[in-house]
């Protein structure tokens, strides 16, 4: 079942990327981009990708509910499906701001959840054809090869700390009490890029304020299955049906997670 599911989902992601994301990449007209919220946009590629993915996933597992980012934005009642027995979670174009500016990174994130817990996840980068996959209890895989998370090896751990959605007080506290203990790097504003960076030795830790299911369900499972650790700052597991809570740590190792969690608990 796992292999057949991976094959079907991978084919759907690649076909969708080719027919929607790559079709419009660096070719967007002015009216192809609209403001969705402050500092957030949606493009024609988001919409087309979500429609195609939802239709394809409903054929792969017809009994499964679907929560797509754009559909949920239009109708918040869709969030209730995250607690269903089975639920597909779709981020049709992660990193939309980058995409709209005509630059990488961006990607597709898909996850399958069971009663609020992620049981499978797929992270696809259309520009490099990088596909990260994970199934609960079965490890993490990168383009078909088993992956074990590794740290950067830097003397001072490398951190990508998202301050975009932190309020001014929180932002100041993080900069004063957390940032000095790390080598800070820019965030990619793309979870489909950030989680692979944590597993591949590019970044050691990352801190997220906003934790929507479509952004994090696949990545959290992937990083944990690779041997890193992604969880709430208090150590509790990330659940898709509590995705409106704030705060999430991703780390290349449990030790790095614990160190950052302890620092956060003191501020």
PDB file of N, CA and C in Angstrom, residues 11 23 25 37 42 51 68 77 82 84 98 140 149 209 233 235 244 246:
ATOM      1  N   UNK A  11       3.440  10.870  -8.884  1.00  0.00           N
ATOM      2  CA  UNK A  11       3.041  11.141 -10.272  1.00  0.00           C
ATOM      3  C   UNK A  11       2.098  12.333 -10.338  1.00  0.00           C
ATOM      4  N   UNK A  23       4.170  26.020 -15.564  1.00  0.00           N
ATOM      5  CA  UNK A  23       3.508  26.700 -16.682  1.00  0.00           C
ATOM      6  C   UNK A  23       3.470  28.213 -16.475  1.00  0.00           C
ATOM      7  N   UNK A  25       5.309  29.908 -14.027  1.00  0.00           N
ATOM      8  CA  UNK A  25       6.489  30.444 -13.345  1.00  0.00           C
ATOM      9  C   UNK A  25       7.203  31.481 -14.210  1.00  0.00           C
ATOM     10  N   UNK A  37      -3.860  38.547   2.084  1.00  0.00           N
ATOM     11  CA  UNK A  37      -3.785  39.129   3.423  1.00  0.00           C
ATOM     12  C   UNK A  37      -2.559  40.032   3.438  1.00  0.00           C
ATOM     13  N   UNK A  42      -1.848  35.391  -3.399  1.00  0.00           N
ATOM     14  CA  UNK A  42      -2.252  34.140  -4.021  1.00  0.00           C
ATOM     15  C   UNK A  42      -2.187  34.353  -5.525  1.00  0.00           C
ATOM     16  N   UNK A  51      -6.833  22.776  -7.335  1.00  0.00           N
ATOM     17  CA  UNK A  51      -7.933  22.067  -8.006  1.00  0.00           C
ATOM     18  C   UNK A  51      -7.448  20.731  -8.566  1.00  0.00           C
ATOM     19  N   UNK A  68      -7.666  21.904   1.563  1.00  0.00           N
ATOM     20  CA  UNK A  68      -6.717  22.659   0.764  1.00  0.00           C
ATOM     21  C   UNK A  68      -6.568  24.059   1.320  1.00  0.00           C
ATOM     22  N   UNK A  77     -14.860  26.684   7.699  1.00  0.00           N
ATOM     23  CA  UNK A  77     -15.508  25.473   8.194  1.00  0.00           C
ATOM     24  C   UNK A  77     -14.767  24.219   7.734  1.00  0.00           C
ATOM     25  N   UNK A  82      -9.972  18.407   9.547  1.00  0.00           N
ATOM     26  CA  UNK A  82      -8.644  17.977   9.997  1.00  0.00           C
ATOM     27  C   UNK A  82      -8.706  16.901  11.070  1.00  0.00           C
ATOM     28  N   UNK A  84     -10.941  14.425  10.898  1.00  0.00           N
ATOM     29  CA  UNK A  84     -11.610  13.266  10.294  1.00  0.00           C
ATOM     30  C   UNK A  84     -10.772  12.000  10.399  1.00  0.00           C
ATOM     31  N   UNK A  98       7.664  34.018  -2.938  1.00  0.00           N
ATOM     32  CA  UNK A  98       8.856  33.805  -3.762  1.00  0.00           C
ATOM     33  C   UNK A  98       8.454  33.568  -5.219  1.00  0.00           C
ATOM     34  N   UNK A 140      12.342   8.274   6.674  1.00  0.00           N
ATOM     35  CA  UNK A 140      12.256   9.378   5.717  1.00  0.00           C
ATOM     36  C   UNK A 140      13.088   9.032   4.488  1.00  0.00           C
ATOM     37  N   UNK A 149      18.808  12.394   9.242  1.00  0.00           N
ATOM     38  CA  UNK A 149      19.089  13.816   9.471  1.00  0.00           C
ATOM     39  C   UNK A 149      20.508  13.991  10.007  1.00  0.00           C
ATOM     40  N   UNK A 209       6.470  30.566  14.157  1.00  0.00           N
ATOM     41  CA  UNK A 209       5.379  31.110  14.963  1.00  0.00           C
ATOM     42  C   UNK A 209       4.033  30.567  14.461  1.00  0.00           C
ATOM     43  N   UNK A 233       7.191  23.778  21.361  1.00  0.00           N
ATOM     44  CA  UNK A 233       8.302  24.113  22.263  1.00  0.00           C
ATOM     45  C   UNK A 233       8.280  23.380  23.603  1.00  0.00           C
ATOM     46  N   UNK A 235       7.570  20.336  23.886  1.00  0.00           N
ATOM     47  CA  UNK A 235       7.862  18.945  23.585  1.00  0.00           C
ATOM     48  C   UNK A 235       6.663  18.134  23.143  1.00  0.00           C
ATOM     49  N   UNK A 244      -3.808  25.883  14.695  1.00  0.00           N
ATOM     50  CA  UNK A 244      -3.948  27.315  14.922  1.00  0.00           C
ATOM     51  C   UNK A 244      -3.173  27.782  16.153  1.00  0.00           C
ATOM     52  N   UNK A 246       0.215  28.638  18.176  1.00  0.00           N
ATOM     53  CA  UNK A 246       1.477  29.193  17.696  1.00  0.00           C
ATOM     54  C   UNK A 246       2.646  28.438  18.314  1.00  0.00           C
TER      55      UNK A 246
END
